[in-house]
Every structure is written in C-alpha cells, then in structure tokens.
Tab-separated table of C-alpha atoms and ligand atoms in Angstrom:
chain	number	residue	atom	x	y	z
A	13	UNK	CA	41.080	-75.325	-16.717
A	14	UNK	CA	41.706	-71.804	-17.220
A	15	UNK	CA	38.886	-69.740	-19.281
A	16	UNK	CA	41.143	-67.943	-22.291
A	17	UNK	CA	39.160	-64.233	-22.355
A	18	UNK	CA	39.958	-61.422	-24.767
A	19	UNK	CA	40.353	-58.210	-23.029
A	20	UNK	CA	39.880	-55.440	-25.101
A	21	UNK	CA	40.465	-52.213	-22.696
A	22	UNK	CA	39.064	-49.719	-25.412
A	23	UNK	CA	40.024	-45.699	-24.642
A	24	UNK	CA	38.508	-42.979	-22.901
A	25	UNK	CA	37.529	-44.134	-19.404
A	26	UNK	CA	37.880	-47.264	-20.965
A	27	UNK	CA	41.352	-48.646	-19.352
A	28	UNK	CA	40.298	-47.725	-16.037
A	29	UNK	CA	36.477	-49.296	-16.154
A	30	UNK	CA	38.159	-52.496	-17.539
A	31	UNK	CA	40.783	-52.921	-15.360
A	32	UNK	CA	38.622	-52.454	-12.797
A	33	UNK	CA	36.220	-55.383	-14.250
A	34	UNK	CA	38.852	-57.612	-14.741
A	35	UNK	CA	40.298	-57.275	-11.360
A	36	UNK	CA	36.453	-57.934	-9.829
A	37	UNK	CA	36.186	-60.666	-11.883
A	38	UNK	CA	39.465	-62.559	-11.122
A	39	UNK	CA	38.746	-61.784	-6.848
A	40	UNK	CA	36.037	-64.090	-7.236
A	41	UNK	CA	38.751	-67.227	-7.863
A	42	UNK	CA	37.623	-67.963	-11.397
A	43	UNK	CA	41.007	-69.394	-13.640
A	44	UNK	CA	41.125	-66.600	-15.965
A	45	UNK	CA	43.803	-65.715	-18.889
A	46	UNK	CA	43.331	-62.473	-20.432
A	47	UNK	CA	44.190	-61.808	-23.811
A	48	UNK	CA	44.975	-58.365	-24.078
A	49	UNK	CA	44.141	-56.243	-27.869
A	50	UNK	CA	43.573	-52.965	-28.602
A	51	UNK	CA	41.185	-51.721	-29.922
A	52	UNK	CA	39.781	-47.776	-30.723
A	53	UNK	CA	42.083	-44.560	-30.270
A	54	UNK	CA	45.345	-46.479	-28.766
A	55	UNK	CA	45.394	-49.145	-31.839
A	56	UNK	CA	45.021	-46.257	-34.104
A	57	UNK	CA	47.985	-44.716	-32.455
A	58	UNK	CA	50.196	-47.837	-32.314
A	59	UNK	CA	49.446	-49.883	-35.901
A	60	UNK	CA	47.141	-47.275	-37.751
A	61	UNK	CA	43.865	-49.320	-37.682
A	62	UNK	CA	41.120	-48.436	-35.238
A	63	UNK	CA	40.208	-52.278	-35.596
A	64	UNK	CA	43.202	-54.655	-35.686
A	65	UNK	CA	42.677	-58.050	-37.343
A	66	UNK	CA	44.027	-59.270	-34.284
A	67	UNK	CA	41.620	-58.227	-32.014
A	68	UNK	CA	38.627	-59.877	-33.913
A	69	UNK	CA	41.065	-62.520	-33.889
A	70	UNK	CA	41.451	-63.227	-30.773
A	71	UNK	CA	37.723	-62.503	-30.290
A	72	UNK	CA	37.013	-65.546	-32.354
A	73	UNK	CA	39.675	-68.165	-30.704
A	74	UNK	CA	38.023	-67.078	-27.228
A	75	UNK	CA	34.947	-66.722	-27.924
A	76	UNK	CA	34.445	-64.470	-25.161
A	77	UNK	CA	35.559	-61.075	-25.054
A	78	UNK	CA	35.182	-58.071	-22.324
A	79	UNK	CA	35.276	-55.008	-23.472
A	80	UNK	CA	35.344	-51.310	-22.547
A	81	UNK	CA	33.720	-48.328	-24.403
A	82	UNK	CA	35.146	-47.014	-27.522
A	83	UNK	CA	35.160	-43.352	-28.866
A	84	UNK	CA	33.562	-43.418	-32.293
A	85	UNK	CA	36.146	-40.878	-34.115
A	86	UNK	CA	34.407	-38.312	-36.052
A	87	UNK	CA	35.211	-37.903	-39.773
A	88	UNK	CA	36.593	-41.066	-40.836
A	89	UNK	CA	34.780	-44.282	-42.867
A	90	UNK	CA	34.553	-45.619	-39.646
A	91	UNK	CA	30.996	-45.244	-38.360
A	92	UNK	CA	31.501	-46.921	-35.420
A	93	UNK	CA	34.530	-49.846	-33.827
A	94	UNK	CA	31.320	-51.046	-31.620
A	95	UNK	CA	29.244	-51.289	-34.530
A	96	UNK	CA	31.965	-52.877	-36.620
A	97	UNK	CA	32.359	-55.327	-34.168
A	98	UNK	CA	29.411	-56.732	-33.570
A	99	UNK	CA	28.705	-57.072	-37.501
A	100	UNK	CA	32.078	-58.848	-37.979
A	101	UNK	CA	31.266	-61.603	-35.375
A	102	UNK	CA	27.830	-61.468	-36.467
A	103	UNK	CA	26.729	-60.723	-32.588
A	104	UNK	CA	23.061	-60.575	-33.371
A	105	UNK	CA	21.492	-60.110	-30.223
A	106	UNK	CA	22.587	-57.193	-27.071
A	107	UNK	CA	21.202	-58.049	-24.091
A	108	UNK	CA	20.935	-54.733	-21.719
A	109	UNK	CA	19.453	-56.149	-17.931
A	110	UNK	CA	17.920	-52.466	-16.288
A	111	UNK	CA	18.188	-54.131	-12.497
A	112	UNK	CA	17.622	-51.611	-9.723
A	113	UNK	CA	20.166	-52.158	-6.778
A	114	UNK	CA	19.359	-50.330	-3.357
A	115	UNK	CA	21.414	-47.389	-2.404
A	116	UNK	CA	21.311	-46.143	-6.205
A	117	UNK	CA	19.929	-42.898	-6.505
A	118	UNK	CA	16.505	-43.392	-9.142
A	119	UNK	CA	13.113	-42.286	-9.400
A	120	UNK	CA	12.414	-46.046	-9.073
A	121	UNK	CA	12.747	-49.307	-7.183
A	122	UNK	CA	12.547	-52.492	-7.692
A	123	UNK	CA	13.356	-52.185	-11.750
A	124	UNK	CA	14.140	-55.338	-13.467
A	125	UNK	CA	13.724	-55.823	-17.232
A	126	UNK	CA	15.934	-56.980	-20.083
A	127	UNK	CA	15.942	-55.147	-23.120
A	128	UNK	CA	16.707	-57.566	-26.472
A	129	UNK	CA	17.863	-55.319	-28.974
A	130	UNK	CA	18.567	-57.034	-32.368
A	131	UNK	CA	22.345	-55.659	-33.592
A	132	UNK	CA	22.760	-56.406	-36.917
A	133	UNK	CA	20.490	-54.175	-39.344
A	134	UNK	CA	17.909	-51.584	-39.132
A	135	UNK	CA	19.448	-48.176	-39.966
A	136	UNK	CA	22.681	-49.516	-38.382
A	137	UNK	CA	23.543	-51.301	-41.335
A	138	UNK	CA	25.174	-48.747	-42.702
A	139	UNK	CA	24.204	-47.924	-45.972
A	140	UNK	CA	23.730	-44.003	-46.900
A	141	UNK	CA	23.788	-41.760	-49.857
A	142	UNK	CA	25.191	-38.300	-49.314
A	143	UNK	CA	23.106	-35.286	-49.994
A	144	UNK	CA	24.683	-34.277	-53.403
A	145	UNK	CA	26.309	-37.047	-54.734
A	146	UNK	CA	25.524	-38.948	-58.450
A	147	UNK	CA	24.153	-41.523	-56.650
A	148	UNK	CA	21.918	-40.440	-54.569
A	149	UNK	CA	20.270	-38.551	-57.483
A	150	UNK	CA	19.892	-41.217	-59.379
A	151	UNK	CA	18.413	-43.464	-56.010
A	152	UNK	CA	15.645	-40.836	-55.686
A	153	UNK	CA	14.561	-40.667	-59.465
A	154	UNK	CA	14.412	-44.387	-59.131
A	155	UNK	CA	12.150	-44.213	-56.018
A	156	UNK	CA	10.366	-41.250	-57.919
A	157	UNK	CA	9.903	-43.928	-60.957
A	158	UNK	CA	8.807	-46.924	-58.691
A	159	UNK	CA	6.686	-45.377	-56.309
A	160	UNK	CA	5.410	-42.064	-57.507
A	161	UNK	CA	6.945	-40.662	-53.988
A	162	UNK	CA	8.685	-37.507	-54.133
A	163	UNK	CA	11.722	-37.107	-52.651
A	164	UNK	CA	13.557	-33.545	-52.222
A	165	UNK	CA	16.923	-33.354	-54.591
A	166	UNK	CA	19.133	-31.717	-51.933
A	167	UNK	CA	17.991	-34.702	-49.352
A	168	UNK	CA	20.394	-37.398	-47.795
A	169	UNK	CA	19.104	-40.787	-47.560
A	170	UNK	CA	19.892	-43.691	-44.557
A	171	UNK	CA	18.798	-47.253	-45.831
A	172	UNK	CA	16.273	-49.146	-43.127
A	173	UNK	CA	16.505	-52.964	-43.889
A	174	UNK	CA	14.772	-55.658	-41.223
A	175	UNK	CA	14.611	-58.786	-42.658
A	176	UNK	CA	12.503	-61.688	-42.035
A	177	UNK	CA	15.608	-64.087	-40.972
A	178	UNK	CA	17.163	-61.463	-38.502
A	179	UNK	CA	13.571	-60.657	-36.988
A	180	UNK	CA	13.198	-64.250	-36.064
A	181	UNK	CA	16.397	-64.698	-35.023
A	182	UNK	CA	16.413	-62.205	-32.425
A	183	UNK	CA	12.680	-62.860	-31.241
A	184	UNK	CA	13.277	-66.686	-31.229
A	185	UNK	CA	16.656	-64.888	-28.656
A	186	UNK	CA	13.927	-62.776	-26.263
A	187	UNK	CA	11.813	-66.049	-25.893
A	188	UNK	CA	14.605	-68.255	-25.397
A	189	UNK	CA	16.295	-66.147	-22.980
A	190	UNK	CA	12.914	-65.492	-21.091
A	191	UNK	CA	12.311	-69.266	-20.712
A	192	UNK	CA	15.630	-69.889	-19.344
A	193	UNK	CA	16.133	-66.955	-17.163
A	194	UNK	CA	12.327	-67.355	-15.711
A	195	UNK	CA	11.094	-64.613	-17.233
A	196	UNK	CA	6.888	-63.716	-17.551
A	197	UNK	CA	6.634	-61.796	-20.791
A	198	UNK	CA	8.179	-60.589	-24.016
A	199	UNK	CA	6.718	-57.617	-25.578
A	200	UNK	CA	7.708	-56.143	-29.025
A	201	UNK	CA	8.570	-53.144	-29.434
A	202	UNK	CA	8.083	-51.503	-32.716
A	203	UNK	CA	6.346	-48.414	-34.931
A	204	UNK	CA	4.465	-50.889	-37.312
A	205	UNK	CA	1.962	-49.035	-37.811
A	206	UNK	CA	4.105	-46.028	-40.040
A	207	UNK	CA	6.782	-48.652	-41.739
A	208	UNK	CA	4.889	-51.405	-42.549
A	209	UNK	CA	7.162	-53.343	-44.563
A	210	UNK	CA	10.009	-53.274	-41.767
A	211	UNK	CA	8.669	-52.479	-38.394
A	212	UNK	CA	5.438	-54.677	-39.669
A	213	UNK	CA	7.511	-57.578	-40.559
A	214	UNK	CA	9.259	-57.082	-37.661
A	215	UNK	CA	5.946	-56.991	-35.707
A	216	UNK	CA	4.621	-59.753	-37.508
A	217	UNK	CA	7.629	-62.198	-37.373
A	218	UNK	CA	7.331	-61.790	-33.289
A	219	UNK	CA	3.804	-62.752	-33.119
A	220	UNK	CA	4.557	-66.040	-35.190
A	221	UNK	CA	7.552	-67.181	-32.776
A	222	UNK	CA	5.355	-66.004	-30.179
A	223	UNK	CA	2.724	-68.682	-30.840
A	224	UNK	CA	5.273	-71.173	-30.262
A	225	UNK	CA	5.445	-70.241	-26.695
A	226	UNK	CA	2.103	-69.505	-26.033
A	227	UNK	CA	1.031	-71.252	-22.411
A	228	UNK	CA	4.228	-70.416	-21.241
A	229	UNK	CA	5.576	-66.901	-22.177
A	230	UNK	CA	3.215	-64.187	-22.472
A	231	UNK	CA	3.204	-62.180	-25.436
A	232	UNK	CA	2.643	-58.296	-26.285
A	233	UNK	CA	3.406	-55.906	-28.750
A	234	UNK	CA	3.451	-51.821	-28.246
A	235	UNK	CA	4.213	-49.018	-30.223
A	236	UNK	CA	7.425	-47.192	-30.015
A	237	UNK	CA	6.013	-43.723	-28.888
A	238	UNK	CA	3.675	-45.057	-26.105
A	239	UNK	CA	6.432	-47.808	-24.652
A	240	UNK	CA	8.899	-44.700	-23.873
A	241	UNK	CA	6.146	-42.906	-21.940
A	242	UNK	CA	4.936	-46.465	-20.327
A	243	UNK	CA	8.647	-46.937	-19.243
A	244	UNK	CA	8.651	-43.985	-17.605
A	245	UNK	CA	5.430	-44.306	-16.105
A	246	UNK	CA	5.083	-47.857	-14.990
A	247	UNK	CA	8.331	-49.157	-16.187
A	248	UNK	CA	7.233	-52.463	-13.157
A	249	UNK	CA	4.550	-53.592	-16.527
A	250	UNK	CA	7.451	-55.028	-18.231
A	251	UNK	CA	9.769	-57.838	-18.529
A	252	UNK	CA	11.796	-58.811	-21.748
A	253	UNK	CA	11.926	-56.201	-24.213
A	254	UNK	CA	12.292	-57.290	-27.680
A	255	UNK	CA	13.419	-54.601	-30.408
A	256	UNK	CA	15.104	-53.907	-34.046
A	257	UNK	CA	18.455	-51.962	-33.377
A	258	UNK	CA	17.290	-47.938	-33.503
A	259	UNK	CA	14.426	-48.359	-30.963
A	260	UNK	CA	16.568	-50.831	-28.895
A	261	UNK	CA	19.644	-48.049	-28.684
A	262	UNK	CA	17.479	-45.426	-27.787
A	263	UNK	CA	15.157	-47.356	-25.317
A	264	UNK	CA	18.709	-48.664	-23.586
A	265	UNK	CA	19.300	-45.478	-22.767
A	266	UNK	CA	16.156	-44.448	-20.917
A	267	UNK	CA	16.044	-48.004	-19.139
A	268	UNK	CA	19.502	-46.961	-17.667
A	269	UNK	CA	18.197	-43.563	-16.673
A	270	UNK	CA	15.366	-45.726	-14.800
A	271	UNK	CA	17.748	-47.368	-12.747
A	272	UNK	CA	20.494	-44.456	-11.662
A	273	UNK	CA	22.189	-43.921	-15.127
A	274	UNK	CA	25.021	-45.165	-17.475
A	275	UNK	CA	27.383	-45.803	-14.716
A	276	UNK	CA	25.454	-48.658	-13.577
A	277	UNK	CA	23.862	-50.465	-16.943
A	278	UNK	CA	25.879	-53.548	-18.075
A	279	UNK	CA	25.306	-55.331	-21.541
A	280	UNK	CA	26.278	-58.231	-23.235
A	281	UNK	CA	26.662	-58.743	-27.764
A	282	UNK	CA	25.768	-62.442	-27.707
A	283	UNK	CA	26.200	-64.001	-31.381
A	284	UNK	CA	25.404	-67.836	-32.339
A	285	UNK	CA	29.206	-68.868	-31.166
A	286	UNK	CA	30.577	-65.384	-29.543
A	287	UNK	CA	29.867	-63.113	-26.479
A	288	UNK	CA	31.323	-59.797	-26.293
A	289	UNK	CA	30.440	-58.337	-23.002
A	290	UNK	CA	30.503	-54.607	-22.443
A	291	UNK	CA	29.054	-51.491	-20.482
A	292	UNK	CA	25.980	-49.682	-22.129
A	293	UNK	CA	27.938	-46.352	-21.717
A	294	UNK	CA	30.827	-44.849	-23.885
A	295	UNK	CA	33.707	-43.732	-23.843
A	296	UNK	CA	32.590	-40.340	-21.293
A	297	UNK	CA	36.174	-38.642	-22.768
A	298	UNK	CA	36.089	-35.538	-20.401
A	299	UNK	CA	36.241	-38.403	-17.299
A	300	UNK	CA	39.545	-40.361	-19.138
A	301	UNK	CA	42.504	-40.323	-17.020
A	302	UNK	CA	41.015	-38.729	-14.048
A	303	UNK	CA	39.612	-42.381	-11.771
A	304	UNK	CA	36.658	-40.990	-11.744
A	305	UNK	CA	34.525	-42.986	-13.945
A	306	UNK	CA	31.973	-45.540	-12.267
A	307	UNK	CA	33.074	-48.803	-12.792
A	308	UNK	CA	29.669	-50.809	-11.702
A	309	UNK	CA	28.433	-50.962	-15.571
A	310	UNK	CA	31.470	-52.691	-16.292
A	311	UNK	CA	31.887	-54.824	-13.118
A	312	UNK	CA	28.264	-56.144	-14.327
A	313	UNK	CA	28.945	-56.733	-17.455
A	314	UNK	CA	31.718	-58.959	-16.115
A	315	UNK	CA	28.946	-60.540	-13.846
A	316	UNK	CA	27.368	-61.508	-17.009
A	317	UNK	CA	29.946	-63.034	-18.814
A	318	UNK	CA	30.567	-65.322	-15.547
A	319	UNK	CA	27.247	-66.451	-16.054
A	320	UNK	CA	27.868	-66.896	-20.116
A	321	UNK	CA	31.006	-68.980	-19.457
A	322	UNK	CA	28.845	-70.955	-16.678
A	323	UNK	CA	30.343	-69.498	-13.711
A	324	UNK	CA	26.916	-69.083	-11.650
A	325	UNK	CA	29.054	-69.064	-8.259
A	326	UNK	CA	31.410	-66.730	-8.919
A	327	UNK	CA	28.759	-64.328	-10.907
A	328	UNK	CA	26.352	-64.644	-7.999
A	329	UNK	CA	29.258	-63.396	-5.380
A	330	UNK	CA	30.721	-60.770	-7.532
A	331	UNK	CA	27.109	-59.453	-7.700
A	332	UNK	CA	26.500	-59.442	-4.536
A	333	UNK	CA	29.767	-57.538	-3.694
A	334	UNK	CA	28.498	-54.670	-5.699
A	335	UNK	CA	24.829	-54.882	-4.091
A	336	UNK	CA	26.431	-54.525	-0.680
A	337	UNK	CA	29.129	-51.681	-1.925
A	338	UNK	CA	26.424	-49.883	-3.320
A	339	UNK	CA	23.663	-50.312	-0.529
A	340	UNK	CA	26.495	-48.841	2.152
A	341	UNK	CA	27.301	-46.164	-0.882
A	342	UNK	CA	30.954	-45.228	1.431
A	343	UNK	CA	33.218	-46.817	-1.095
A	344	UNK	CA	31.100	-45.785	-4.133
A	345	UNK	CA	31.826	-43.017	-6.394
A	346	UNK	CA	30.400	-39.693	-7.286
A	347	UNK	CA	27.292	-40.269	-9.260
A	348	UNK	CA	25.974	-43.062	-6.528
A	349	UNK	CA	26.788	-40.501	-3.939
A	350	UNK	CA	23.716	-38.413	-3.063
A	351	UNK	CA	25.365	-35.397	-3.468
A	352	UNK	CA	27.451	-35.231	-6.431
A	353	UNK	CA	29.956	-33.245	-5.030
A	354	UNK	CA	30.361	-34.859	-1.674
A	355	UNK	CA	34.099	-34.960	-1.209
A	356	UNK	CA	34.190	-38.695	0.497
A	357	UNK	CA	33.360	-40.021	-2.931
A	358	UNK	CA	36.207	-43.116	-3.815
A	359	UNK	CA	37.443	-43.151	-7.512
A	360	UNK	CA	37.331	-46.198	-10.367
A	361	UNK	CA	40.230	-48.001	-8.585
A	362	UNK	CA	39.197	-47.632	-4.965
A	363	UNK	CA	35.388	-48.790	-5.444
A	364	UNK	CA	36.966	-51.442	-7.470
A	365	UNK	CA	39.184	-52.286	-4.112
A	366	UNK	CA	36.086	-52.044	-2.039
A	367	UNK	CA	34.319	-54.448	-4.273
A	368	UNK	CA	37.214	-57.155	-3.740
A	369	UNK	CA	37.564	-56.550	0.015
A	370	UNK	CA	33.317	-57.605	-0.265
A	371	UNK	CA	34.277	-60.655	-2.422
A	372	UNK	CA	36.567	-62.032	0.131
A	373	UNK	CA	34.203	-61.398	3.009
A	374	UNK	CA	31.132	-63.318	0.978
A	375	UNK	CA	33.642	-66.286	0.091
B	417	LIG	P1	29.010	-41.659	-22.794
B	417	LIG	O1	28.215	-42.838	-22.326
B	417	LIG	O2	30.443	-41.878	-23.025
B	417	LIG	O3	28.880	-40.503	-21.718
B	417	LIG	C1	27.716	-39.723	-21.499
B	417	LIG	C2	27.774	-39.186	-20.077
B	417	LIG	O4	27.329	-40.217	-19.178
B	417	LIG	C3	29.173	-38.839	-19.597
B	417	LIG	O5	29.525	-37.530	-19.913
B	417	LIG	C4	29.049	-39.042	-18.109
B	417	LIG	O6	28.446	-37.913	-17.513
B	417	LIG	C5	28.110	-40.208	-17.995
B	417	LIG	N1	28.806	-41.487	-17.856
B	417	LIG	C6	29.008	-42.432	-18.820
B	417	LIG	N2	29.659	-43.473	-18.321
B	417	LIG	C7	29.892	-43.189	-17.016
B	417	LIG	C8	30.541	-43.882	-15.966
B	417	LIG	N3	31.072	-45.103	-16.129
B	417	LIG	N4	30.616	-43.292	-14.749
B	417	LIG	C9	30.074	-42.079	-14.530
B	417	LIG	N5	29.441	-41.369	-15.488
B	417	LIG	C10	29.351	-41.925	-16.720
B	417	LIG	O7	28.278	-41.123	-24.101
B	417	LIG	P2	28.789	-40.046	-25.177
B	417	LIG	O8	29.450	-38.903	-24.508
B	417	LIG	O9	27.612	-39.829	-26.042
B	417	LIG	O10	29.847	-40.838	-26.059
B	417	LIG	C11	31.261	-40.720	-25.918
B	417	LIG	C12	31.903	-41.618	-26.955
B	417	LIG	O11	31.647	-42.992	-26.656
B	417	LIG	C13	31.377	-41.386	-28.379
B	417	LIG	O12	32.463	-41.430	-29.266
B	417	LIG	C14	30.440	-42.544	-28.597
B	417	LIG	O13	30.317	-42.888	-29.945
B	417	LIG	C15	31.144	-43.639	-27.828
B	417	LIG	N6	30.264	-44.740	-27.405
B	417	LIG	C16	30.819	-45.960	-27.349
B	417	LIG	C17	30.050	-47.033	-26.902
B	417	LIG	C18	30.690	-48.395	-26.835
B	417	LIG	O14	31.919	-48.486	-26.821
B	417	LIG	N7	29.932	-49.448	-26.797
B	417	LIG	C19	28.730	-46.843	-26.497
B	417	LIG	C20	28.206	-45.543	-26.527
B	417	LIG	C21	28.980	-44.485	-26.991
C-alpha cells in the first residue's frame, strides 16, 4: 500500500532541496503519495497565512511530513513557521544524527552522535514582555516584590519554563531511542548549576529516568560551557545527547560544523503520533533559485523518515547512494568540493541525479 506523505516544499532553497529529497526517496521503489502544502513565504503570497490550516492538516491525516527550511519573516507575530509547527503537533522531541561520511571535508572522522533536543519549551515557548510596555513594568515590580531581585525598568524580559512532564518526556525519548538504535550512552546536557529551578529540574528529572536504565545505558550529565569545548575537542566521547531546546539549537549547530556543515545535517520533529522530517539548515535565501544548494541534509532527512515509516531497505540503499556520491565527491556540489570554487562542482538537481543513478546500481 502506498505511504500518504505531506510534502511541504517550504521557500528559499527550500523547493529545490525538497524536490531533490523526494525524488531520492521515490528511486529507492518505496509506494509513495505526496501531499503537496505550502507552507512559509509562497502560502503567504497565495492565501495570506504563513501557516495554512491545511498544511497542519494534512500533517495530521499523514502523520508524516517532509519538509524543507522556512524563512522566519522578520517583523510579524510570527516568531517562527518551524517553531509553530512543531508546537501545534506537539512534536516534542528533534532528533539531529551528526554522522561523518568519507569524502566530506571536516576536521573529524568517524563522528557519530545524536543530539535529542526537547522542542516544546525552554525560552522557545514564546512568552516575552517588551522593554517599555505596562506589562512588563508591572512583571518586574512583581519579581521586585517576590524576590527582592532587582530588575532594570528599561529591560525586556524572555520567559524560561522546563517543566517536570516535558523533561521526562524527552529523556524517557534519548533512552528509548538509545536502546533501540544500539546506542552506549546518554549524557545531559544542561547549566544546572546557574538555573536551578529549570536546568536543575531538568538535570534532575534525567538522572531519575536514568536509573531505570542503569545496566544497560550509561548515564552522564555535563555542563553546557564545558560540552561545547568537549565537542570540539573529543567530540568521539559522546553518543546520545540529551538537551532542553536553547542548548539543543545551539549545540545542533556546532555538531553539524563537526561533520562538514549544514549542507549535510539531517533532522527529524518526532511527536507521540507525528514525524516531521526536515534538514537542520534554513532557508540560506542568497542560494534560492540558483541549484546551488546541497541537497544531502535533506536527502538524509528523507533517509530517516524511511526508517520512521519502517522502510529499513530502502533507507539503508538511499544512504548508501549518498555515502558513495560523496566518497567519489565528482557529482557533489560546491561545499563537498575541496575547493569551493572548483568549477566541476554539479548543482541541487544534478547531485540529486547522481544519487539516483547510485540507487539503481545498489538495487
Ligand atoms: P541557513 O541555514 O539558512 O544558512 C546559513 C548558511 O549555511 C548559508 O548562508 C549557507 O552558506 C549555508 N547553508 C545552509 N544550507 C545549505 C545547503 N543546503 N547547502 C549549502 N550551504 C548551505 O541559516 P540562516 O541564514 O541563519 O537562516 C535563513 C533563514 O532560515 C532564516 O529566516 C531562519 O530563521 C530560517 N531557518 C529555518 C529553519 C527551518 O526551516 N527549520 C532552520 C534554521 C533557520
């Protein structure tokens, strides 16, 4: 039976990444029938919503979405679609696999962690009082009251919640995940030892799961500050990463700079009943239109929604397809080409071809 998949293209270098993807991803034989939606800049232009109903819509009949990068627009209430998106569906847990894949240019081999980076609160939740406004004077003469704390009049003020529930949710995630995928170790990443009442509860919450699993995952915990330098020093330590939302964005980030950059780091917004899978990187605007964009972070993330919707075969060739189009870097494009610049680099579409022609040799 056919697997029913929304495809949400996004904008920026987003229609060519996902097409790309969802070409890869049907060369490997799987029965799939895209739903099309829009979603970002275009669906703005065409009904006036950056977010159509539809599209979480269709996200929710699926169940599975893939999606490309979407340009947060500056000066609207929207903070972010992405954000949005993952808080409508309530897609707790982003799962961002840093996998090192010969023939990428990286200060490092032989790279594979998972970061675990909880999506629903933290200072992403989006609550803020603007410098100036009745409000937030009257917020800080109530934390003035209750605490004694002073807090500067002209000051702006983001709201950091972690909660007990969401810190076990996405904990109880990392262990789960590392039992089934083989994995050694989680460690917890936090700064505990500053906010005590949400990175501590945070902190705290992990090590009760973690006794649960003692004997058969290994458990850690390490402070914010020192795991970014230990990343970049001896990022082979670690295994499954396990973070609230701020620390998890930023630490994405540097684990894709470990293994050759954004063009190559796929993730996945998993939720108790919905997947949306999509590249770590955005939108990269000054790239749109132009096939030059990498499309491996994509491709990948499409490996890992075969795997979600239980397609091992097809995830393992697809996969393998990039591996080998990578590790013989012709067919590859710009930024996997060891100079930049060198003129025999392929765009989006023609990697994307290269990948196929692989497929068909593997099968
Ligand atoms: P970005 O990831 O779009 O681009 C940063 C730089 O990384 C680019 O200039 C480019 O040099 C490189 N890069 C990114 N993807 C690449 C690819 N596939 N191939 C080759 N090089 C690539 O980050 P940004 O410029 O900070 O953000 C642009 C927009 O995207 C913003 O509006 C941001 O909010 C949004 N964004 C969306 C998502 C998402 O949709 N999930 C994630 C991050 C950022």
């Amino acid at each position: 039976m056919a697997h029913s998949i929304t495809l949400i293209p996004g904008d920026g270098i987003g229609y060519e990444v996902s097409l790309a993807a969802a070409r890869c991803v049907e060369a490997t034989g799987v029965d799939i029938r895209w739903d099309n939606v829009l979603a970002g800049q275009d669906a703005m232009d065409k009904t006036g919503q950056l977010l159509p109903q539809e599209a979480l819509d269709s996200i929710k009949k699926n169940k599975v979405a893939l999606k490309g990068p979407i340009t947060t627009p500056v000066g609207t209430g929207f903070r972010s679609v992405n954000v949005a998106i993952r808080q409508a569906l309530e897609l707790f847990a982003c799962v961002r696999p840093a996998k090192s894949y010969p023939g990428v240019k990286s200060r490092f081999k032989d790279i594979d962690l998972v970061i675990i980076r909880e999506n629903s609160e933290d200072l992403y939740s989006g609550i803020e009082f603007e410098e100036g406004k009745p409000e937030t004077a009257s917020l800080i003469e109530r934390i003035s009251k209750d605490t004694g704390k002073k807090i500067r009049p002209d000051s702006g003020i983001s709201i950091k919640p972690i909660s007990k529930f969401a810190s076990e949710r996405i904990v109880r995630f990392a262990f789960d995940y590392a039992l089934e995928n083989r994995r050694k170790k989680v460690t917890c990443v936090h700064k505990a030892n500053i906010m005590k009442f949400t990175d501590g509860l945070f902190l705290h919450t992990a090590r009760e799961v973690a006794r649960e699993f003692s004997g058969r995952i290994e458990f850690e915990d390490t402070i914010v500050d020192n795991m970014s330098m230990q990343l970049v020093q001896k990022p082979h330590k670690y295994d499954v990463l396990v973070l609230p939302n701020l620390y998890g964005d930023i630490l994405s980030d540097l684990c894709a700079g470990l293994i050759g950059g954004l063009g190559v780091a796929p993730g996945a917004n998993i939720g108790k009943e919905m997947a949306v899978f999509e590249a770590v990187h955005g939108s990269a605007p000054k790239y749109k239109g132009k096939n030059k964009a990498d499309p491996t972070a994509m491709i990948l993330s499409g490996v890992l929604m075969l795997r979600h919707i239980r397609e091992n075969k097809a995830a393992d060739i697809l996969e393998e397809a990039v591996a080998r189009v990578i590790a013989e870097g012709k067919s590859v494009t710009y930024d996997l080409k060891p100079d930049p610049l060198d003129p025999s680099a392929v765009g989006t579409s023609g990697m994307a071809d290269a990948i196929i022609e692989k497929i068909k040799e593997i099968k």
